[in-house]
Coordinates of C-alpha atoms and ligand atoms in Angstrom, one line a residue:
X1 CA 131.8 -89.5 -2.5
X2 CA 133.9 -88.3 -4.5
X3 CA 134.5 -84.9 -4.4
X4 CA 138.1 -83.3 -6.2
X5 CA 137.8 -80.2 -2.9
X6 CA 137.4 -82.0 0.3
X7 CA 134.0 -81.8 1.4
X8 CA 134.2 -78.7 4.0
X9 CA 131.0 -77.2 4.7
X10 CA 127.1 -78.1 3.5
X11 CA 127.4 -76.0 0.8
X12 CA 129.7 -79.3 -0.2
X13 CA 127.4 -81.5 -0.1
X14 CA 125.3 -79.2 -1.7
X15 CA 126.9 -79.3 -5.0
X16 CA 128.1 -82.8 -5.0
X17 CA 123.9 -83.4 -4.7
X18 CA 123.5 -81.1 -7.8
X19 CA 125.6 -82.9 -9.8
X20 CA 125.3 -86.8 -8.2
X21 CA 121.3 -86.8 -9.2
X22 CA 119.5 -85.9 -11.8
X23 CA 118.0 -82.0 -12.4
X24 CA 114.3 -82.6 -11.5
X25 CA 115.2 -84.1 -8.3
X26 CA 117.4 -81.4 -7.4
X27 CA 114.9 -78.9 -7.7
X28 CA 112.1 -80.7 -5.3
X29 CA 115.2 -81.1 -3.0
X30 CA 116.3 -76.7 -3.2
X31 CA 113.1 -75.3 -4.4
X32 CA 111.0 -73.0 -2.5
X33 CA 106.6 -72.0 -3.2
X34 CA 106.2 -68.9 -5.7
X35 CA 108.6 -66.0 -5.3
X36 CA 110.6 -68.4 -3.1
X37 CA 110.9 -64.8 -0.5
X38 CA 110.8 -67.2 2.9
X39 CA 112.3 -70.5 0.9
X40 CA 115.1 -67.7 0.9
X41 CA 114.3 -65.4 4.2
X42 CA 115.1 -68.9 6.2
X43 CA 118.5 -69.1 6.2
X44 CA 119.5 -64.8 5.2
X45 CA 117.6 -64.3 7.9
X46 CA 120.4 -66.1 10.3
X47 CA 122.8 -64.0 8.2
X48 CA 122.2 -60.7 9.9
X49 CA 122.6 -62.3 13.6
X50 CA 125.9 -61.9 15.4
X51 CA 127.0 -63.7 18.0
X52 CA 129.9 -62.6 20.6
X53 CA 133.3 -63.4 20.8
X54 CA 134.5 -63.9 24.4
X55 CA 137.6 -64.1 24.7
X56 CA 139.3 -64.8 28.4
X57 CA 137.1 -67.8 29.6
X58 CA 138.3 -71.4 30.1
X59 CA 136.6 -73.2 27.1
X60 CA 138.5 -76.9 27.7
X61 CA 135.8 -79.0 28.5
X62 CA 132.9 -79.0 26.1
X63 CA 130.3 -80.8 25.7
X64 CA 127.2 -80.7 22.5
X65 CA 124.5 -83.3 24.9
X66 CA 121.8 -82.3 25.2
X67 CA 118.6 -84.1 25.9
X68 CA 114.6 -83.4 23.3
X69 CA 112.1 -83.8 24.9
X70 CA 113.6 -86.2 27.9
X71 CA 115.8 -87.6 25.0
X72 CA 119.4 -88.1 25.1
X73 CA 121.2 -86.7 22.1
X74 CA 125.0 -86.2 21.5
X75 CA 123.8 -82.5 19.7
X76 CA 120.3 -81.0 19.7
X77 CA 119.9 -81.8 16.4
X78 CA 116.7 -83.4 14.6
X79 CA 116.7 -84.7 10.5
X80 CA 113.1 -83.4 10.0
X81 CA 110.5 -85.5 8.1
X82 CA 111.8 -85.1 4.5
X83 CA 109.8 -87.0 1.6
X84 CA 110.3 -89.2 -0.9
X85 CA 114.3 -89.6 -0.2
X86 CA 114.1 -92.8 -1.6
X87 CA 113.6 -91.4 -5.3
X88 CA 117.3 -89.3 -3.8
X89 CA 118.9 -92.2 -2.6
X90 CA 118.1 -96.3 -2.9
X91 CA 115.9 -96.6 0.6
X92 CA 117.8 -93.7 1.8
X93 CA 115.1 -93.8 5.1
X94 CA 117.0 -96.7 6.1
X95 CA 120.6 -94.8 5.0
X96 CA 119.4 -91.3 6.5
X97 CA 118.2 -93.1 9.6
X98 CA 121.5 -95.8 10.2
X99 CA 122.5 -92.1 10.5
X100 CA 121.5 -91.1 13.1
X101 CA 121.8 -93.5 15.3
X102 CA 125.2 -93.6 14.8
X103 CA 125.7 -90.0 15.3
X104 CA 123.0 -90.1 18.6
X105 CA 120.4 -88.0 17.4
X106 CA 116.9 -88.8 16.7
X107 CA 115.2 -89.7 12.8
X108 CA 112.4 -87.6 11.7
X109 CA 110.9 -89.7 9.1
X110 CA 108.1 -88.4 7.0
X111 CA 104.9 -89.8 6.5
X112 CA 105.5 -89.8 2.2
X113 CA 109.3 -91.8 2.3
X114 CA 109.6 -94.1 0.0
X115 CA 110.4 -96.6 3.5
X116 CA 107.8 -97.5 6.0
X117 CA 108.2 -97.4 10.1
X118 CA 108.7 -101.1 9.5
X119 CA 111.7 -101.0 7.4
X120 CA 113.4 -97.5 8.8
X121 CA 113.2 -99.5 12.4
X122 CA 114.7 -103.5 11.0
X123 CA 117.5 -100.1 10.0
X124 CA 117.6 -98.6 12.6
X125 CA 117.8 -99.8 16.9
X126 CA 118.2 -95.4 17.5
X127 CA 114.6 -92.9 17.7
X128 CA 112.8 -92.6 14.7
X129 CA 109.2 -89.8 15.2
X130 CA 107.0 -90.6 12.6
X131 CA 106.1 -87.5 11.5
X132 CA 102.0 -87.7 10.0
X133 CA 99.4 -86.2 8.6
X134 CA 95.3 -85.6 8.7
X135 CA 93.9 -87.8 5.9
X136 CA 89.6 -86.7 5.6
X137 CA 89.6 -90.7 6.7
X138 CA 90.7 -91.4 9.5
X139 CA 90.8 -95.2 10.1
X140 CA 94.5 -94.1 8.3
X141 CA 95.9 -92.0 10.9
X142 CA 94.5 -95.1 12.9
X143 CA 95.9 -97.6 11.3
X144 CA 99.3 -94.9 10.9
X145 CA 99.6 -95.1 14.7
X146 CA 98.7 -98.0 15.3
X147 CA 102.7 -99.2 12.9
X148 CA 104.5 -96.4 14.9
X149 CA 103.9 -97.5 18.1
X150 CA 104.5 -100.9 16.9
X151 CA 107.3 -100.6 15.6
X152 CA 107.9 -98.1 18.5
X153 CA 108.2 -95.0 17.4
X154 CA 109.8 -92.1 20.4
X155 CA 107.9 -89.0 19.1
X156 CA 104.9 -88.8 16.2
X157 CA 105.3 -85.4 14.6
X158 CA 102.0 -84.3 13.5
X159 CA 102.5 -81.3 11.1
X160 CA 99.7 -79.1 10.0
X161 CA 100.9 -76.6 7.8
X162 CA 100.6 -79.0 4.9
X163 CA 96.8 -79.4 3.5
X164 CA 97.2 -76.5 1.6
X165 CA 100.3 -77.2 -0.5
X166 CA 101.9 -74.2 -2.1
X167 CA 102.6 -74.4 -5.7
X168 CA 106.5 -74.4 -7.2
X169 CA 107.4 -73.7 -10.8
X170 CA 109.9 -75.3 -10.6
X171 CA 108.9 -78.5 -10.3
X172 CA 105.5 -78.1 -12.4
X173 CA 108.0 -77.2 -15.6
X174 CA 110.0 -79.8 -15.0
X175 CA 106.9 -82.0 -15.3
X176 CA 107.7 -83.3 -11.9
X177 CA 105.3 -86.0 -10.6
X178 CA 104.3 -89.7 -9.2
X179 CA 105.4 -92.0 -10.8
X180 CA 108.7 -89.7 -12.5
X181 CA 107.2 -88.9 -16.2
X182 CA 108.9 -90.7 -19.2
X183 CA 109.1 -87.6 -21.1
X184 CA 111.5 -87.3 -23.1
X185 CA 113.3 -84.8 -20.7
X186 CA 112.8 -86.6 -18.5
X187 CA 114.8 -89.9 -19.9
X188 CA 117.7 -87.9 -21.4
X189 CA 117.7 -86.3 -17.2
X190 CA 117.0 -89.8 -16.0
X191 CA 119.9 -91.4 -18.3
X192 CA 122.7 -88.2 -17.7
X193 CA 122.9 -89.5 -13.8
X194 CA 124.4 -93.3 -14.4
X195 CA 125.8 -93.7 -11.8
X196 CA 122.1 -92.5 -9.3
X197 CA 120.5 -94.5 -12.1
X198 CA 122.4 -98.2 -12.4
X199 CA 121.8 -97.2 -7.9
X200 CA 118.4 -97.1 -8.0
X201 CA 117.7 -99.9 -9.5
X202 CA 118.7 -101.9 -5.8
X203 CA 116.6 -100.4 -4.3
X204 CA 114.3 -102.6 -2.6
X205 CA 111.8 -100.2 -1.7
X206 CA 110.2 -98.1 -4.3
X207 CA 106.5 -97.3 -3.4
X208 CA 105.0 -95.4 -0.3
X209 CA 105.3 -97.7 2.5
X210 CA 103.3 -96.0 5.0
X211 CA 100.5 -96.2 2.9
X212 CA 100.6 -99.2 1.6
X213 CA 98.7 -101.5 4.0
X214 CA 96.8 -98.6 5.7
X215 CA 94.6 -97.2 3.0
X216 CA 92.5 -100.1 1.0
X217 CA 93.1 -99.3 -2.5
X218 CA 96.9 -98.0 -1.8
X219 CA 99.0 -101.1 -3.0
X220 CA 102.2 -99.3 -5.1
X221 CA 103.4 -96.5 -6.7
X222 CA 100.4 -95.8 -9.4
X223 CA 97.6 -96.3 -7.0
X224 CA 99.6 -94.9 -4.8
X225 CA 99.3 -91.9 -7.2
X226 CA 95.2 -92.7 -8.0
X227 CA 93.8 -92.5 -4.2
X228 CA 96.8 -89.1 -3.7
X229 CA 95.3 -87.2 -6.5
X230 CA 91.3 -87.5 -4.8
X231 CA 93.4 -85.2 -2.5
X232 CA 93.3 -86.8 0.5
X233 CA 94.3 -84.7 3.7
X234 CA 91.4 -83.2 5.4
X235 CA 91.4 -79.1 5.6
X236 CA 89.4 -79.1 8.5
X237 CA 92.4 -78.7 11.2
X238 CA 91.0 -76.7 14.1
X239 CA 91.9 -77.3 17.7
X240 CA 89.7 -79.5 18.6
X241 CA 90.6 -81.6 15.7
X242 CA 94.7 -81.6 16.8
X243 CA 92.8 -82.7 20.4
X244 CA 92.0 -85.9 18.6
X245 CA 95.3 -86.8 17.2
X246 CA 96.5 -85.8 20.6
X247 CA 93.8 -87.9 22.7
X248 CA 95.3 -91.1 19.8
X249 CA 98.8 -91.2 20.5
X250 CA 99.2 -91.7 24.2
X251 CA 104.0 -90.6 23.9
X252 CA 105.4 -87.1 22.5
X253 CA 104.0 -85.3 20.6
X254 CA 105.3 -82.3 18.9
X255 CA 102.9 -80.0 16.8
X256 CA 105.4 -78.7 13.8
X257 CA 103.9 -75.7 11.3
X258 CA 104.1 -72.9 13.7
X259 CA 104.5 -69.7 13.6
X260 CA 102.8 -67.7 14.8
X261 CA 102.6 -66.7 19.1
X262 CA 98.4 -67.7 19.5
X263 CA 98.2 -70.8 18.1
X264 CA 101.9 -72.5 20.3
X265 CA 99.1 -71.3 22.6
X266 CA 96.7 -73.6 21.2
X267 CA 99.7 -76.6 21.2
X268 CA 100.2 -75.8 24.1
X269 CA 96.3 -75.9 25.8
X270 CA 95.7 -79.4 23.8
X271 CA 98.6 -80.7 26.2
X272 CA 101.5 -81.1 23.2
X273 CA 104.8 -81.9 24.2
X274 CA 106.2 -79.6 21.7
X275 CA 106.3 -77.2 18.7
X276 CA 108.9 -76.6 15.6
X277 CA 109.3 -73.1 14.5
X278 CA 108.6 -73.7 10.5
X279 CA 106.8 -73.0 7.7
X280 CA 107.9 -76.7 6.0
X281 CA 111.2 -74.9 4.8
X282 CA 109.3 -72.1 2.6
X283 CA 108.1 -74.7 1.1
X284 CA 104.1 -73.4 1.3
X285 CA 102.9 -70.1 2.3
X286 CA 105.5 -67.8 1.2
X287 CA 105.9 -64.1 2.7
X288 CA 105.5 -66.1 5.6
X289 CA 108.0 -64.7 8.5
X290 CA 111.2 -66.8 8.5
X291 CA 111.7 -69.6 11.3
X292 CA 113.9 -68.1 13.1
X293 CA 111.9 -63.9 12.4
X294 CA 109.1 -66.1 14.3
X295 CA 110.9 -68.3 17.0
X296 CA 111.8 -65.4 19.8
X297 CA 108.3 -64.1 19.5
X298 CA 107.0 -68.0 20.2
X299 CA 109.2 -69.3 22.6
X300 CA 108.6 -65.7 24.7
X301 CA 105.3 -66.1 24.2
X302 CA 105.1 -70.0 25.5
X303 CA 107.5 -69.7 28.1
X304 CA 108.4 -72.7 29.6
X305 CA 104.8 -74.5 29.4
X306 CA 105.9 -76.6 26.2
X307 CA 109.6 -77.1 24.1
X308 CA 110.3 -75.2 21.0
X309 CA 112.3 -76.7 18.4
X310 CA 112.4 -74.6 15.3
X311 CA 113.9 -75.6 11.4
X312 CA 114.3 -74.6 8.5
X313 CA 116.7 -72.7 6.5
X314 CA 119.9 -74.5 9.5
X315 CA 122.8 -74.7 7.7
X316 CA 125.5 -73.7 9.6
X317 CA 126.6 -74.8 13.3
X318 CA 126.8 -71.4 13.7
X319 CA 122.4 -71.2 12.2
X320 CA 122.1 -74.3 15.4
X321 CA 124.1 -72.0 18.1
X322 CA 121.9 -68.3 17.2
X323 CA 118.3 -70.5 17.3
X324 CA 119.0 -71.6 20.6
X325 CA 120.2 -68.9 22.2
X326 CA 116.3 -67.0 20.0
X327 CA 114.8 -69.7 22.7
X328 CA 115.3 -73.0 20.6
X329 CA 115.7 -76.1 22.4
X330 CA 116.9 -78.6 19.8
X331 CA 116.8 -77.5 15.4
X332 CA 115.3 -79.8 13.4
X333 CA 117.3 -80.3 9.7
X334 CA 115.7 -80.9 6.2
X335 CA 118.0 -79.9 3.0
X336 CA 121.0 -80.5 5.2
X337 CA 120.9 -83.9 5.6
X338 CA 118.7 -84.5 2.1
X339 CA 122.4 -82.9 0.0
X340 CA 124.4 -85.3 2.0
X341 CA 121.5 -88.5 1.4
X342 CA 121.7 -87.2 -2.4
X343 CA 125.6 -87.1 -2.2
X344 CA 126.2 -90.6 -0.8
X345 CA 123.5 -91.7 1.1
X346 CA 124.2 -93.1 4.8
X347 CA 128.1 -91.4 4.3
X348 CA 127.3 -88.5 3.2
X349 CA 124.2 -87.4 6.4
X350 CA 126.9 -88.4 8.5
X351 CA 129.3 -86.1 6.9
X352 CA 126.1 -83.4 6.8
X353 CA 125.8 -84.4 11.1
X354 CA 129.2 -84.3 11.3
X355 CA 129.7 -81.1 9.8
X356 CA 127.3 -79.0 11.6
X357 CA 128.8 -80.7 14.9
X358 CA 131.9 -79.8 14.3
X359 CA 130.4 -76.3 13.4
X360 CA 128.7 -75.9 16.8
X361 CA 131.1 -77.5 18.9
X362 CA 134.1 -74.3 17.5
X363 CA 132.2 -72.3 17.9
X364 CA 130.5 -72.4 21.3
X365 CA 134.0 -72.1 21.9
X366 CA 134.5 -69.0 20.7
X367 CA 131.5 -67.2 22.3
X368 CA 133.2 -68.7 25.8
X369 CA 130.8 -71.2 26.6
X370 CA 130.8 -75.5 27.4
X371 CA 126.9 -76.5 27.4
X372 CA 124.3 -76.1 25.3
X373 CA 121.9 -75.0 28.4
X374 CA 124.7 -72.1 28.1
X375 CA 123.7 -70.5 25.1
X376 CA 121.2 -68.3 25.9
X377 CA 120.3 -64.9 25.1
X378 CA 123.3 -63.7 26.4
X379 CA 125.6 -65.0 23.4
X380 CA 123.5 -62.4 20.6
X381 CA 125.8 -59.8 19.8
X382 CA 124.2 -56.6 20.7
X383 CA 125.7 -53.6 21.1
X384 CA 122.9 -53.0 24.5
X385 CA 124.0 -55.9 25.7
X386 CA 126.6 -56.1 25.6
X387 CA 127.2 -52.8 27.3
X388 CA 128.9 -51.3 24.4
X389 CA 127.6 -47.2 23.6
X390 CA 128.6 -45.8 20.3
X391 CA 132.0 -44.9 20.6
X392 CA 132.1 -40.7 21.0
X393 CA 133.2 -37.9 18.5
X394 CA 136.8 -37.7 19.4
X395 CA 137.8 -41.7 19.7
X396 CA 135.6 -43.0 17.1
X397 CA 137.4 -40.5 14.7
X398 CA 140.9 -42.2 16.0
X399 CA 139.4 -45.7 15.2
X400 CA 138.7 -44.7 12.0
X401 CA 142.0 -42.8 10.7
X402 CA 144.0 -45.9 12.6
Ligands
FMN501 C1 111.6 -82.4 -0.3 C2 111.3 -81.6 0.8 C3 110.4 -82.6 1.3 C4 110.1 -82.2 2.7 N1 108.9 -82.9 2.9 C5 108.2 -83.0 4.1 C6 107.1 -84.0 4.6 O1 106.7 -85.2 4.0 N2 106.7 -83.7 6.1 C7 106.9 -82.5 6.8 O2 106.5 -82.4 8.0 N3 108.1 -81.6 6.6 C8 108.2 -82.1 4.5 N4 109.4 -80.9 4.9 C9 109.7 -80.0 5.3 C10 111.2 -80.5 6.6 O3 110.5 -81.6 7.7 C11 111.6 -78.9 7.2 O4 110.5 -78.3 8.0 C12 112.6 -78.1 6.2 O5 113.0 -79.0 5.6 C13 113.8 -77.6 7.1 O6 114.2 -76.6 6.2 P1 115.2 -76.9 5.6 O7 115.2 -78.1 4.6 O8 115.6 -74.8 5.9 O9 116.6 -77.5 7.4 C14 109.9 -80.9 4.3 C15 110.7 -80.9 3.4 C16 112.0 -81.2 1.5 C17 113.2 -79.6 0.9

């Protein structure tokens, strides 16, 4: 990954990604729906949360290791499922899954990935959590679940906020489509990124591998596009429908896209093992609360009945710690990993994970804690929580004049 200055944070990877891939693809990643209120709030709401700096503690022996759904990980981070990562980097999902395995975290694979779950399994011995959606034709999900079992996926992520797509203005304006358009401006965009273009010629996987073989009429990108245009998602997603998926998959089940405490209760009632508090990275309903805003209410409502994850807006290790302290057992990272992938494939994803890990570890030390289970509400700053009182008249003016 060539960079004129050292890569020190996720934003550096974002800028490299922006340079490396065509504008149309970068915009696809780095955008939200409609006015992008939720998309922005996912990040900015983290900024208004403060951590308590603690001193006078022994923070010599620290570990970020933890378990999620009983599985041991090197840190409380999972790579979130993101569609068509294989257009950012050749065979991108295989590269990202290898990076995740090497780092000791789980890889969430989108059902809309270019590489099939079998291809990703062949590339990575690590934990793969396959994300699925409910289609009108249930035989598709049945087939995909069979494939997930055969590929030894250790969890299924059922995304339930994806069936009505939020409008992303920028994608429409760019003419983004499947297959990618061949308009003069799109061609100029692709040709203007020769390194990306040449690398994509090496890709072994260029279609939607989890649908090829699971949908009769889908054989390649064009037939997938024809089938996808028929609006195949089921819109009846009542809890009794979701219960049916619970019954089809005996392993760990995560319901992704929960933003309301009442829905979190329902997820627990149908026997899900975890939920992810998520608004699909601000790509669906605009003006929904940010994930971090909704998290404490949901965590409080479900208590220990179900594990609670968060995804949306994680860009730093401090964000991870804030999410844990607000009730999450772990977080999923979407764009942070995608920026790394677009910047430099497996190495770039490893770099993203490494940045998050180092930031998390050092910030734990500054908070005076040495293990993930100590990341409770107690590490969040609030005058009341910290036992502080408003400085009174005289003391306050003395402070100000100093
Ligand atoms: C480019 C892109 C594609 C995505 N595709 C999917 C998908 O196929 N399935 C899904 O459940 N979530 C998808 N997501 C949402 C992510 O799983 C996750 O909820 C989101 O990225 C978290 O926000 P963050 O990007 O700020 O970390 C996608 C997100 C992005 C940015």
